[in-house]
CSV table of C-alpha atoms in Angstrom, one decimal:
chain,number,residue,atom,x,y,z
A,204,MET,CA,3.9,16.5,-6.4
A,205,THR,CA,2.1,15.8,-9.3
A,206,SER,CA,-1.7,15.2,-9.6
A,207,SER,CA,-1.5,11.8,-9.8
A,208,ASP,CA,0.1,11.9,-6.3
A,209,LEU,CA,-3.4,13.5,-4.9
A,210,ASN,CA,-5.6,10.6,-3.4
A,211,ARG,CA,-3.4,7.9,-3.0
A,212,VAL,CA,-3.8,5.8,-0.2
A,213,ALA,CA,-0.5,5.0,2.0
A,214,ILE,CA,-0.4,2.8,4.8
A,215,VAL,CA,3.0,3.7,7.4
A,216,THR,CA,3.8,1.1,10.3
A,217,GLY,CA,5.0,2.4,13.6
A,218,ALA,CA,3.7,5.6,12.9
A,219,ALA,CA,3.0,6.7,16.6
A,220,ARG,CA,5.7,8.8,16.8
A,221,GLY,CA,9.3,9.1,15.8
A,222,ILE,CA,10.2,8.4,12.2
A,223,GLY,CA,6.9,6.9,11.3
A,224,ALA,CA,5.0,9.9,12.5
A,225,ALA,CA,6.6,11.8,10.2
A,226,THR,CA,6.6,9.9,7.2
A,227,ALA,CA,2.6,9.7,8.2
A,228,ILE,CA,2.5,13.3,8.3
A,229,ARG,CA,4.7,14.4,5.5
A,230,LEU,CA,2.9,12.0,2.8
A,231,ALA,CA,0.1,13.3,4.1
A,232,ALA,CA,1.0,17.1,3.1
A,233,ASP,CA,2.1,15.7,0.1
A,234,GLY,CA,-1.4,14.5,-1.0
A,235,HIS,CA,-1.8,11.1,0.4
A,236,ALA,CA,-4.8,9.5,2.6
A,237,VAL,CA,-3.2,7.3,5.2
A,238,ALA,CA,-3.8,5.0,7.6
A,239,VAL,CA,-1.2,5.5,10.7
A,240,LEU,CA,-0.3,1.8,12.2
A,241,ASP,CA,0.9,1.1,15.2
A,242,LEU,CA,0.4,-1.5,18.0
A,243,ASP,CA,-1.7,0.8,20.1
A,244,GLU,CA,-4.1,2.5,18.2
A,245,SER,CA,-5.0,5.1,20.7
A,246,ALA,CA,-1.1,6.1,20.0
A,247,CYS,CA,-1.9,7.0,17.0
A,248,LYS,CA,-4.2,9.6,18.2
A,249,ASP,CA,-1.3,12.8,17.8
A,250,THR,CA,-0.2,12.1,14.4
A,251,VAL,CA,-3.4,11.1,13.5
A,252,GLU,CA,-4.9,14.6,14.3
A,253,GLN,CA,-1.8,16.8,12.8
A,254,ILE,CA,-3.0,15.1,9.4
A,255,THR,CA,-6.6,16.4,10.1
A,256,ALA,CA,-5.5,19.2,11.4
A,257,ALA,CA,-4.0,20.5,8.3
A,258,GLY,CA,-6.7,19.3,6.0
A,259,GLY,CA,-5.2,15.7,5.1
A,260,ARG,CA,-7.3,12.4,5.3
A,261,ALA,CA,-5.5,10.0,7.9
A,262,ILE,CA,-6.7,7.1,10.3
A,263,ALA,CA,-5.6,5.0,13.2
A,264,VAL,CA,-5.1,1.4,12.9
A,265,GLY,CA,-4.0,-0.6,15.8
A,266,ALA,CA,-2.6,-3.3,14.4
A,267,ASP,CA,0.5,-6.3,15.3
A,268,VAL,CA,2.2,-6.5,12.1
A,269,ALA,CA,3.8,-9.8,13.3
A,270,ASP,CA,0.4,-11.5,13.5
A,271,ALA,CA,-1.0,-12.7,10.2
A,272,GLU,CA,-4.9,-12.0,10.9
A,273,HIS,CA,-3.8,-8.2,12.4
A,274,VAL,CA,-1.9,-7.8,9.6
A,275,ALA,CA,-4.9,-8.8,7.3
A,276,ALA,CA,-7.7,-7.1,8.9
A,277,ALA,CA,-5.8,-3.7,9.3
A,278,VAL,CA,-4.9,-3.7,5.1
A,279,GLU,CA,-9.0,-4.3,4.7
A,280,ARG,CA,-9.9,-2.0,7.3
A,281,THR,CA,-7.3,0.9,5.2
A,282,ALA,CA,-9.0,-0.3,2.0
A,283,ALA,CA,-12.6,-0.1,3.1
A,284,GLU,CA,-12.1,3.5,5.1
A,285,LEU,CA,-9.6,5.0,2.6
A,286,GLY,CA,-9.4,3.3,-0.3
A,287,PRO,CA,-7.0,0.4,-2.0
A,288,PRO,CA,-3.7,1.6,-0.1
A,289,VAL,CA,-1.0,1.6,-2.7
A,290,VAL,CA,2.1,2.8,-0.6
A,291,LEU,CA,3.4,0.9,1.6
A,292,VAL,CA,6.1,2.2,4.5
A,293,ASN,CA,7.3,-1.1,6.8
A,294,ASN,CA,8.7,1.4,9.5
A,295,ALA,CA,7.5,-1.0,12.8
A,296,GLY,CA,10.8,-1.8,14.9
A,297,ILE,CA,11.7,-2.6,18.6
A,298,ILE,CA,14.4,-3.3,19.9
A,299,ARG,CA,16.2,-5.5,22.6
A,300,ASP,CA,19.6,-4.7,22.6
A,301,ASN,CA,22.1,-6.8,24.6
A,302,LEU,CA,25.4,-8.8,23.9
A,303,LEU,CA,25.2,-12.3,22.2
A,304,PHE,CA,25.8,-14.2,25.1
A,305,LYS,CA,23.3,-12.1,27.3
A,306,MET,CA,20.7,-12.1,24.5
A,307,THR,CA,17.7,-14.6,25.0
A,308,ASP,CA,15.6,-16.4,22.6
A,309,GLY,CA,12.6,-13.6,23.0
A,310,ASP,CA,15.1,-10.9,22.3
A,311,TRP,CA,15.8,-12.8,19.0
A,312,ASP,CA,12.5,-13.6,18.2
A,313,ALA,CA,10.5,-10.3,18.8
A,314,VAL,CA,13.4,-8.1,17.0
A,315,ILE,CA,13.0,-10.6,13.8
A,316,GLY,CA,9.2,-11.2,14.4
A,317,VAL,CA,8.4,-7.6,14.2
A,318,HIS,CA,10.8,-5.8,11.9
A,319,LEU,CA,11.4,-9.3,8.9
A,320,ARG,CA,7.9,-11.3,9.4
A,321,GLY,CA,6.0,-7.6,9.8
A,322,ALA,CA,7.3,-6.2,7.1
A,323,PHE,CA,6.6,-9.9,4.8
A,324,LEU,CA,3.0,-10.0,6.3
A,325,MET,CA,2.1,-6.1,5.3
A,326,SER,CA,4.2,-6.3,1.9
A,327,ARG,CA,2.1,-9.3,0.9
A,328,ALA,CA,-1.0,-8.1,2.2
A,329,ALA,CA,-0.7,-4.8,0.3
A,330,GLN,CA,0.9,-6.5,-2.7
A,331,ALA,CA,-2.4,-7.1,-4.1
A,332,HIS,CA,-4.0,-4.1,-4.4
A,333,MET,CA,-0.5,-2.4,-6.0
A,334,THR,CA,-0.3,-4.9,-8.8
A,335,GLN,CA,-4.3,-4.9,-9.6
A,336,ALA,CA,-3.6,-1.0,-9.3
A,337,ARG,CA,-0.6,-1.8,-11.9
A,338,TRP,CA,1.5,0.8,-9.4
A,339,GLY,CA,2.5,0.7,-6.0
A,340,ARG,CA,5.5,1.8,-3.7
A,341,ILE,CA,7.2,-0.1,-1.1
A,342,VAL,CA,9.5,1.5,1.4
A,343,ASN,CA,11.2,-0.8,4.1
A,344,LEU,CA,13.2,1.2,7.0
A,345,SER,CA,16.5,-0.7,6.9
A,346,SER,CA,19.5,0.7,9.0
A,347,SER,CA,23.2,1.4,9.3
A,348,SER,CA,23.5,-1.2,12.0
A,349,ALA,CA,22.7,-3.7,9.3
A,350,LEU,CA,26.8,-3.2,8.7
A,351,GLY,CA,27.2,-4.2,12.0
A,352,ASN,CA,26.8,-2.9,15.5
A,353,ARG,CA,27.9,-4.1,19.1
A,354,GLY,CA,24.8,-5.3,21.3
A,355,GLN,CA,22.8,-5.3,18.3
A,356,VAL,CA,23.0,-8.8,16.9
A,357,ASN,CA,19.4,-9.3,16.2
A,358,TYR,CA,18.6,-5.8,15.4
A,359,SER,CA,21.6,-5.8,12.7
A,360,ALA,CA,20.2,-8.8,11.5
A,361,ALA,CA,16.7,-8.1,11.3
A,362,LYS,CA,17.9,-4.6,9.1
A,363,ALA,CA,20.4,-6.4,6.8
A,364,GLY,CA,17.6,-8.9,6.2
A,365,LEU,CA,15.5,-6.3,5.0
A,366,GLN,CA,17.8,-5.3,2.3
A,367,GLY,CA,17.4,-8.4,0.4
A,368,PHE,CA,13.7,-8.5,0.9
A,369,THR,CA,13.8,-5.4,-0.9
A,370,LYS,CA,16.0,-6.4,-3.7
A,371,THR,CA,13.9,-9.4,-4.3
A,372,LEU,CA,9.8,-7.4,-4.0
A,373,ALA,CA,11.6,-5.2,-6.7
A,374,ILE,CA,12.6,-8.1,-9.1
A,375,GLU,CA,9.2,-10.2,-8.2
A,376,LEU,CA,6.5,-6.5,-8.1
A,377,GLY,CA,8.8,-5.2,-10.7
A,378,PRO,CA,6.3,-6.1,-14.1
A,379,PHE,CA,3.2,-4.9,-12.1
A,380,GLY,CA,4.8,-1.2,-11.9
A,381,VAL,CA,5.9,-1.3,-8.1
A,382,THR,CA,8.6,-0.2,-7.1
A,383,ALA,CA,10.6,-1.8,-3.5
A,384,ASN,CA,13.5,0.0,-1.6
A,385,ALA,CA,15.0,0.8,1.5
A,386,VAL,CA,16.1,3.8,3.2
A,387,ALA,CA,18.8,3.0,6.0
A,388,PRO,CA,19.0,6.0,8.8
A,389,GLY,CA,22.5,6.7,10.6
A,390,PHE,CA,21.8,8.1,13.6
A,391,ILE,CA,18.7,9.8,14.2
A,392,ALA,CA,17.4,11.2,17.2
A,393,THR,CA,14.4,9.3,18.3
A,394,ASP,CA,12.5,7.8,21.0
A,395,MET,CA,15.0,4.6,20.2
A,396,THR,CA,18.2,6.2,20.1
A,397,ALA,CA,17.4,7.6,23.4
A,398,ALA,CA,16.8,3.6,24.7
A,399,THR,CA,20.5,2.8,23.4
A,400,ALA,CA,21.6,5.7,25.4
A,401,ALA,CA,20.7,4.6,28.3
A,402,ARG,CA,21.3,1.1,27.9
A,403,MET,CA,25.0,2.6,27.5
A,404,LYS,CA,24.6,4.6,30.8
A,405,ILE,CA,25.3,7.6,28.7
A,406,ASP,CA,23.3,11.0,29.0
A,407,PHE,CA,21.5,11.8,25.5
A,408,GLU,CA,22.5,14.4,25.0
A,409,THR,CA,26.0,13.5,25.3
A,410,PHE,CA,25.4,10.8,23.0
A,411,GLN,CA,24.5,13.0,20.4
A,412,LYS,CA,26.7,15.1,20.5
A,413,GLY,CA,29.4,12.5,20.4
A,414,ALA,CA,27.7,11.3,17.3
A,415,ALA,CA,27.5,14.6,15.6
A,416,GLU,CA,31.3,14.7,16.2
A,417,GLN,CA,31.7,11.4,13.8
A,418,ILE,CA,29.1,12.3,11.3
A,419,PRO,CA,30.6,14.3,8.1
A,420,VAL,CA,27.3,17.0,8.4
A,421,ARG,CA,28.2,17.6,12.1
A,422,ARG,CA,24.7,16.5,13.5
A,423,VAL,CA,22.6,13.8,13.8
A,424,GLY,CA,19.3,13.5,11.8
A,425,THR,CA,16.1,14.0,12.2
A,426,PRO,CA,12.8,12.1,11.6
A,427,ASP,CA,12.1,15.0,8.8
A,428,ASP,CA,15.7,13.7,7.3
A,429,ILE,CA,14.0,11.0,6.5
A,430,ALA,CA,10.5,11.2,5.7
A,431,HIS,CA,11.8,13.8,2.6
A,432,THR,CA,13.5,11.2,1.4
A,433,ILE,CA,10.9,8.6,1.6
A,434,SER,CA,8.5,11.1,0.2
A,435,PHE,CA,10.4,11.2,-2.9
A,436,LEU,CA,10.4,7.0,-3.5
A,437,VAL,CA,6.4,6.8,-3.1
A,438,SER,CA,6.3,9.3,-5.5
A,439,ASP,CA,5.9,9.6,-9.7
A,440,GLY,CA,9.2,10.6,-10.0
A,441,ALA,CA,11.1,7.9,-8.4
A,442,GLY,CA,9.1,4.9,-11.0
A,443,PHE,CA,12.9,4.4,-12.2
A,444,VAL,CA,14.4,3.6,-8.5
A,445,SER,CA,13.7,-0.2,-7.3
A,446,GLY,CA,15.5,-2.8,-5.5
A,447,GLN,CA,17.6,0.7,-3.9
A,448,VAL,CA,18.9,0.7,-0.1
A,449,ILE,CA,20.1,4.4,0.4
A,450,TYR,CA,22.0,5.2,3.6
A,451,VAL,CA,20.8,8.7,5.2
A,452,ALA,CA,23.0,9.1,7.5
A,453,GLY,CA,25.2,12.3,7.1
A,454,GLY,CA,27.8,11.2,5.0
A,455,PRO,CA,29.3,7.8,3.3
A,456,LEU,CA,29.0,4.5,5.1
A,457,ASN,CA,30.9,1.2,3.6
């Protein structure tokens, strides 16, 4: 961390739990003030309390990232209460897993809406503050599922779409001092992967053990593994890293 990292304002979406919560807590430890955003504002309480108990600054913000009015209000509130946001982590996500022939229109629209539309709306709203400051960092959460994963045609499409979205943001916003990168986690032990195990009717501990055996480092990932990588990407030291997709998966992925 450098002195210029202090007092910058970050927004982390989907930050009530899992990767989002770990990222919000890490960025606060790095010196950022953090807007902890999730669909249910009350669900952000634990994350905010952990940050403030450690001496950081944070607010809970409730918003549906797929709703343009909600997004505009969330970004405006962040700017008013914490300061102009110049760091954005688009982490909000849902799963509606099913095989293609069983997948409903609603399953498709909901997943694409939160992941892709949500990242678009949040980035469009936040970039105004970043370009004005001539400094900004956007990190989008992709996934190893972007490479294809049975039962996740909607999720895989959304995560692959975020990679193209990221590369285009890097091109458009780079001249204004704004970088954009994507982090693509492999198997991370979260409520979401637990839900996947439940869908597959596999005990979660057994599911994790089987996954670890296929990972070169012989363990599954944790939310902190992702938070550490995001911490670097939003730092001053990552100013020459933009338009990249970084797989954080315990080994190489094709």
